[in-house]
Amino acid sequence: MLLIYLVIAPILVGVLLYFFHFKKATRILAILAQIGIFIGSIFLFIEARELTELYPIGRAFGMEGVTYNIGGFYYGMGIILVSDVLSAVFIMLTAFMFLLAIFYSFNENNTSLYWFLLFLWQGVLMGVFLSGDFFNIFVLLEVGTLVVTILILFSRKNRSLYDGLIYFMVNVVSMQFYLLGVGYIYRYTGTLNIYYANAQFANTGREYLMLPYALIMTFIVLKSALVPLYSWLPKAHGTKGAPSAVSALLSGLHIKSSVYLFLRFQYTFEIVALTEFFMVLGIITAIFGFVMALGQKDLKLILAYHTISQIGLIFTGLNMGITYSYMGALYHMMNHALFKSTLFLSGGIIAYAYGTRNVYEIRGVLKKMPVVGVATMLAVFGITGTPIFNGSISKYFISSETYGLMNWILIFMSLGTIVSFIKFSTILFGEPKKEIGEKKVDILQQIPIIVLGSLCFLGGIFGRQFIDILFNVQLTIDPAGYFEKSLIFFASLVVGYLLFKYYVKDSKLIKTAGAMELGFRSIIMAIGLFFATILLFVGFS
Amino acid sequence: MPANIIEISAILMFIISFYGLISTKNIIKSIIFIVLMEVSVVMFWLSFGFSLGQLPPILSSIGGMEYIDVVGIENIADPFPQALMITAIIIGLSITAVNTIMFITLYRKYNTIDWDVAKERSLTE
């Protein structure tokens, strides 16, 4: 029963908030309701963790975990909500992130529409993480796209309109690919259940599965913004009009839903699933992402492009076929949610206080706003993988069993992250250039940033224990190996600083790469080309 | 599983609308091609739920006998795709509405129906 409440409760709370005029009392009720949802998600997690465990890798448990059959139809026919330990972790993350987002926007946004959409969005994400049904996922993601579009356009500023239109239309086109793929699945197996379809595929010929797999993976790749279908992401995540809390949730959480679906669908299509292909795609995406991020000077856009790079790293880790890398990538997804949302939230406060989002104009954040500055610094330490911070643990696990070329590629990716965050962290130091007005930083906005920032630190010290608690998998950290990675980090820090100082700062090439932007038609063309490529790879593998 | 004529035409329509999305610069036409794409997917789904001569699964019994026993299970259409596609059609309708509203606002702001011009004007703003 808990499962259905987790989906419906946020939506009901949202509707209530919309209809009752929004005063402080109702806002406090909203926070209480959100705390209730969070506690519910913890209960679900405890139950799911006992029933399932996440080993061996790549196996989806689903039906062994907590299930709820809506309507009571028999197995494989009705809509079903399922939760194993993997989805329970994401449910917990969703509830936690939305709690912080609500704290952050407590005094910022008073419109009832905003709060309604925020809670509706949460319900949709919960549904995506819990659903075990192909068509249900389609409906939920369609609603999710709509909600996100309205939130992006929320303040109707500058470019937001064009960005919103592109985001919406591109996503709608990709949804049609997905629906067509699901149609093939239903036709060949007679079921829409993700786990049941996997069993049915054994009787279906391999050649029948290629087309649906290619269609569905095109959709997944677009949703998780891998190269070449990344182009809508910076528009959506970095747009000027969106409230900071929305950007933080988009980059921290929303994008994870498609990576989660990737894991599920890879299991469903075991017979035809490609792994090396997605690993290479992840590497290309990671490198592409930070090169583009280096070319930006807008605070929010740097972070948005960097999300692409991090998703690339996560895809690389997930598809290497090594247990340690897989767990490292899963842990990195959690970590990325923490530090990227810290950066977006504190970036919002900084941009508001300074009245600009140009990183070259903002100086001396540490001096002006010590709390925000320290939280930002913790998050930067996390994302660059500084030893004893959370990013270092997940990056250590991803690269701990790789050798030769792969190891060098991972070091290169890490170097790219370091260079772009050296650029980002210049805002922290120095003297404030111009006198900024006395804009008081809301104390309620500082709470989530402090919580997230300190979690970045705790996630590093207790990294192994966190993985044990969350995923029920015991990993060991080899002190010598970890020390070696730390040395590599400091070496790349030096190299990164030199690179930043003498090459990146005024490189024409990087500036042109950063300014590169695809229009609507080019994005659609990229979808078509990518679909053809993946079909070829599935056909010949 | 042999393909039937409706299915083939649905796939053809999907490809045509995809080509349309690539080739047109006009935002209104893009919106129309998206509608066309949705219709083609709906058509594809319906193509395997029903074949000519099948009866709808509405009645549960005829004259005291089970409906399935009277007409035979192979003569009853599969209601599942139709039920799902009603949902998809409604979603498609709302998508078109949102697309159109956003386009109208864009048009009032940038005074263009061209993708490239809209991009340029939004960049220079």
Coordinates of C-alpha atoms in Angstrom, one line a residue, chain A residues 77 135 138-139 142 146 149 153 156-162 164-166 168-169 172-173 176-177 179-180 182-184 186-188 192 204 208 215 517-521 524-525 527-529, chain B residues 1-3 7 11 14 18 21-25 27 30-31 34 37-38 41 44-45 48 78 80-81 84-85 87-88 91 95 98-99 102-103 105-106 109-110 115-116 118-119 122-123 125:
Chain A
M77 CA -1.5 -7.7 -17.3
F135 CA 3.0 2.4 -20.9
F138 CA 5.3 6.8 -21.0
V139 CA 2.4 8.6 -19.4
E142 CA 5.0 12.9 -20.7
L146 CA 5.0 19.1 -19.4
T149 CA 8.5 22.9 -19.4
L153 CA 9.2 29.0 -18.5
R156 CA 9.1 34.3 -18.6
K157 CA 12.5 35.9 -18.9
N158 CA 14.8 36.3 -21.9
R159 CA 15.6 33.1 -23.7
S160 CA 13.4 30.9 -21.6
L161 CA 10.6 30.8 -24.2
Y162 CA 12.8 29.5 -27.0
G164 CA 11.2 25.8 -23.3
L165 CA 9.8 25.2 -26.8
I166 CA 12.9 23.3 -28.0
F168 CA 9.3 20.3 -25.1
M169 CA 9.2 19.5 -28.8
V172 CA 7.8 14.9 -27.4
V173 CA 9.4 13.6 -30.6
Q176 CA 6.9 9.0 -30.0
F177 CA 10.0 6.8 -30.7
L179 CA 5.8 4.6 -27.8
L180 CA 6.5 3.0 -31.2
V182 CA 6.6 -0.2 -26.8
G183 CA 4.1 -1.1 -29.5
Y184 CA 6.5 -3.6 -30.9
Y186 CA 3.3 -5.5 -26.9
R187 CA 2.9 -7.0 -30.3
Y188 CA 5.5 -9.6 -29.8
L192 CA 3.7 -4.4 -21.0
T204 CA 10.8 -14.2 -29.3
Y208 CA 12.5 -9.2 -33.6
L215 CA 13.8 2.8 -30.7
E517 CA 24.5 25.2 -30.5
L518 CA 22.2 23.0 -32.5
G519 CA 18.8 24.3 -33.7
F520 CA 15.6 22.3 -33.6
R521 CA 16.1 20.7 -37.0
I524 CA 15.9 16.0 -34.9
M525 CA 18.4 15.0 -37.6
I527 CA 18.0 11.7 -33.4
G528 CA 17.5 10.1 -36.8
L529 CA 21.2 9.5 -37.3
Chain B
M1 CA 4.4 -12.3 -37.5
P2 CA 3.4 -10.9 -40.9
A3 CA 2.9 -7.2 -41.3
E7 CA 1.0 -1.3 -40.0
I11 CA 5.4 3.1 -40.3
F14 CA 6.1 7.9 -39.2
F18 CA 10.1 12.5 -39.3
L21 CA 10.4 17.6 -39.0
I22 CA 13.9 17.7 -40.5
S23 CA 13.1 19.6 -43.7
T24 CA 10.7 22.3 -42.6
K25 CA 11.9 25.6 -41.1
I27 CA 7.4 26.2 -36.6
S30 CA 6.8 21.3 -37.1
I31 CA 3.9 21.2 -34.7
I34 CA 4.5 16.2 -34.5
M37 CA 3.8 11.4 -35.9
E38 CA 1.5 10.8 -32.9
V41 CA 2.0 5.7 -33.7
F44 CA 0.5 1.4 -35.5
W45 CA -0.8 0.3 -32.2
F48 CA -2.3 -5.3 -34.3
D78 CA -7.8 -7.2 -28.4
F80 CA -5.9 -3.4 -24.8
P81 CA -4.3 -1.3 -27.5
L84 CA -4.1 2.5 -24.2
M85 CA -4.3 4.6 -27.3
T87 CA -4.8 7.8 -23.3
A88 CA -2.2 8.5 -25.9
I91 CA -1.9 13.2 -24.2
I95 CA 0.7 18.4 -26.2
V98 CA 0.8 23.4 -25.2
N99 CA 2.9 23.6 -28.3
M102 CA 4.1 28.4 -26.6
F103 CA 4.4 29.1 -30.3
T105 CA 3.8 33.5 -27.2
L106 CA 7.1 33.1 -29.1
K109 CA 7.8 38.1 -28.8
Y110 CA 10.0 37.5 -31.8
W115 CA 13.2 28.3 -36.4
D116 CA 16.5 29.8 -37.4
A118 CA 13.8 32.6 -33.6
K119 CA 17.1 31.2 -32.5
S122 CA 16.6 34.8 -28.8
L123 CA 20.5 34.7 -28.8
E125 CA 18.3 39.4 -26.8

